[in-house]
Amino acid sequence: MSQNEARSQAVFEITTGEPMVVDKPKSLEEIWASDVFTLLKMEEALSKSAFKAMKKTIDTGAKLDPEVADDVAMAMKTWAMSKGANYFAHVFYPLTGASAEKHDSFIVTESSGKAVTEFNGSLLTKGEPDGSSFPNGGIRQTSSARGYTFWDPTSPVYILDTANGATLCIPSVFVSWTGEALDKKVPLMRSNSAMNEAGTRVLSLMGESSVAPLNSSCGAEQEYFLVDANFASMRPDLLLAGRTLFGAAPAKGQEFDDHYFGAIPERVQVYMEAVEEKLYKLGIPAKTRHNEVAPGQFEIAPYFEAANVAADHQQMLMTVLKNTAKNHGFVCLMHEKPFAGINGSGKHVNWSVGNATQGNLLDPGKTPHDNLNFLLFCGAVIRGVHLYGPLLRAVIASAGNDHRLGANEAPPAILSVYLGSEIESIFEQIREGTLDNTSESGIMDLGLSQIIPFPKDAGDRNRTSPFAFTGNRFEFRAVGSQQSVSGPLIAMNTMLADSLNWIADELQAELDKGIEKPAAVVAVLKKLMTEHGAVIFGGDGYSEEWHKMAVEERGLKNLPTTADALPYLNDPLIQNLFETTGVLSPVELKSRYEVYAEIYIMSISVEAKMVAEIAKTYIYPAAISYLSELTQTNESASALGINLDTSTVKTIAEECNAMMASVNKLIEISEKEDFASTDEHMQYCATEIRSLMDEVRAHADVLEMEISDEKWPLPKYREMLFIK
Ligand code: ADP
Ligand code: MG
């Protein structure tokens, strides 16, 4: 075996490991939502009136009576203890994008010393974690670290089974003692209410006699990579940064496209089934799974749910993917770009809004041209993306996603809207002030009698658009794979609320003039299209021409890095958007900017340190050791009058010197601390530090191709991507 010993040992263990013994998958009835305190279980456990009150809170957001909360708490405790849980935890979603939980036991001791279990409405409703270590962007000083969690009754509680036992998990919001939102759930819920209010205004003006509460929904497609744990544990960059900071491209990458939708490897399929079983128990409707474009890359997509619940479920799904991977000898990488030169991972956030009376308001139906509600809501999205494109870009900004957006395989960093040919032509007609009929999409007839003819979709897909209409929803495709879906959902709901309010005002003015409804709608949308139609784009979003046209002719913003995008959170337009809709106060918004900027700067600093360390302690020693072997051999050979080829020696020596020069420069410039502003510090990371990291890597990757395989200390791309 001609490999570095540790690497060859890893390959040996992977390829000779015992196949996993798998139990037959359990039936869906047996496991579906078995670890969730569902409405059904609640109905069985609660009195009629208590259940009715809970249901009303869930459906309409009505306030819950403390006495009912006591009843609910009692029922939850009984159920949870019957499932083996002795602990409960308020689970909340701090600005780090992760989930956090503080566990408390049901146990209390009485004065007699006897231990009993206790759980009541107030314990269910309110918790007080010592939140001083969570980022708050200046809202709280550490010395006044009080933070509270409050139960969110609209997201179901569940049992989380871990090796340490079972815990009753209670989805909660997280706020400071002054009442500011420190999390992602509060603004998500507020954005939904703002959208509901504005949408109801529009629908009432449209003459709808009954309008049920509007809710946003979300179905997120999650991409991820699986790498064998034996390899991952030998890659300090994967462990600490979640991505490879070094690695030469393998001879075969993804150019054959032979992985996409290919047969799922057996070991991976076993893993996926284990993941799905856990998700089903948690009531998370995992629906599709397949191989993705890159070798070693996969996707899972649950069926869509109400946005608030979907966001909680998405966090759980990421945890389950990671934890289950451990049991199967994998590491699940959710970084946006774990491997250079290989497709990155995104999270497509499918989003729509609807209610029980009007249905999905982004569903055009069979005759979109006379579906006025649809046109208004779709128009509202167009206006929102045009006005608040930089906000949408800012909420998906992260050190990881920088490597994806703007590169040639992911949605561009320019926010435009793809509508599909049919809907686009309707909006173009509206812009011209003529809306007559729509082109029929027709029937797809393959001329094969055994294949049932199908109605054609109203438009093709466009994989290059960051924000695409896909038949009855919008798909925000530029979201990063490890990001929480809450940020994007908050931005989309809020921009929609703002646009729907604008539409309601304009519509009201038209109707007041005595104009008929259809004509009034066309007039409002014509104005909307004149002002905001520039954001609609159906062409190739990856092309050079688009990048030029978007910026120069259409006035759209191209924001390639987080350092370019995040400062928009301080833009008065965006501040005003959040303030007028009541979603985030200026203080809350500012704190988000501070926290995300700090995370960005820290992520790049950690990577820079790793680059220097790996270059110095792994790559340089390997290169020098090989060099000394070669030079000694050359010397002995020339003593015998044999002149060996010296090109490798020269290349290695040159690349080694160049790499170390870059490393030293990187270390030196990383020490800079005096920045005029956070914006400037972010730019410094995005440009100066990153370009030196790339320089170091470029030399190291050349060395990888020159040095004897036997001496190379890091698992190679071909091993991590292809050996399962
Ligand atoms: P594709 O890969 O073709 O985009 P998938 O089937 O993988 O599609 O994922 C589509 C996602 O969109 C699923 O999560 C699905 O439940 C979700 N979805 C479907 N309809 C809606 C809707 N009205 N609102 C939000 N999400 C939706
Ligand atoms: Mg998709």
CSV table of N, CA and C and ligand atoms in Angstrom, one decimal, residues 221 299 348-350 461 470 473 475 477, ligand 2:
chain,number,residue,atom,x,y,z
A,221,GLU,N,-35.6,22.4,1.0
A,221,GLU,CA,-34.8,21.3,0.5
A,221,GLU,C,-33.4,21.4,1.0
A,299,GLU,N,-29.6,15.0,-0.9
A,299,GLU,CA,-30.6,16.0,-0.6
A,299,GLU,C,-31.8,15.3,0.1
A,348,HIS,N,-32.9,25.2,-0.6
A,348,HIS,CA,-33.9,25.9,-1.3
A,348,HIS,C,-35.1,26.1,-0.4
A,349,VAL,N,-35.5,27.4,-0.2
A,349,VAL,CA,-36.6,27.6,0.7
A,349,VAL,C,-37.8,27.9,-0.2
A,350,ASN,N,-38.7,26.9,-0.2
A,350,ASN,CA,-40.0,27.1,-0.9
A,350,ASN,C,-41.0,27.8,0.0
A,461,ARG,N,-38.3,25.4,-15.6
A,461,ARG,CA,-37.6,25.8,-14.4
A,461,ARG,C,-36.4,26.6,-14.8
A,470,THR,N,-42.3,28.7,-8.9
A,470,THR,CA,-42.3,27.3,-9.4
A,470,THR,C,-43.7,26.8,-9.3
A,473,ARG,N,-45.6,28.7,-5.8
A,473,ARG,CA,-44.8,29.2,-4.6
A,473,ARG,C,-43.6,29.8,-5.2
A,475,GLU,N,-39.4,29.9,-4.9
A,475,GLU,CA,-38.3,29.1,-4.3
A,475,GLU,C,-37.1,30.0,-4.2
A,477,ARG,N,-33.6,30.2,-3.8
A,477,ARG,CA,-32.6,29.1,-4.0
A,477,ARG,C,-31.2,29.5,-3.5
B,2,MG,MG,-36.0,22.9,-5.6
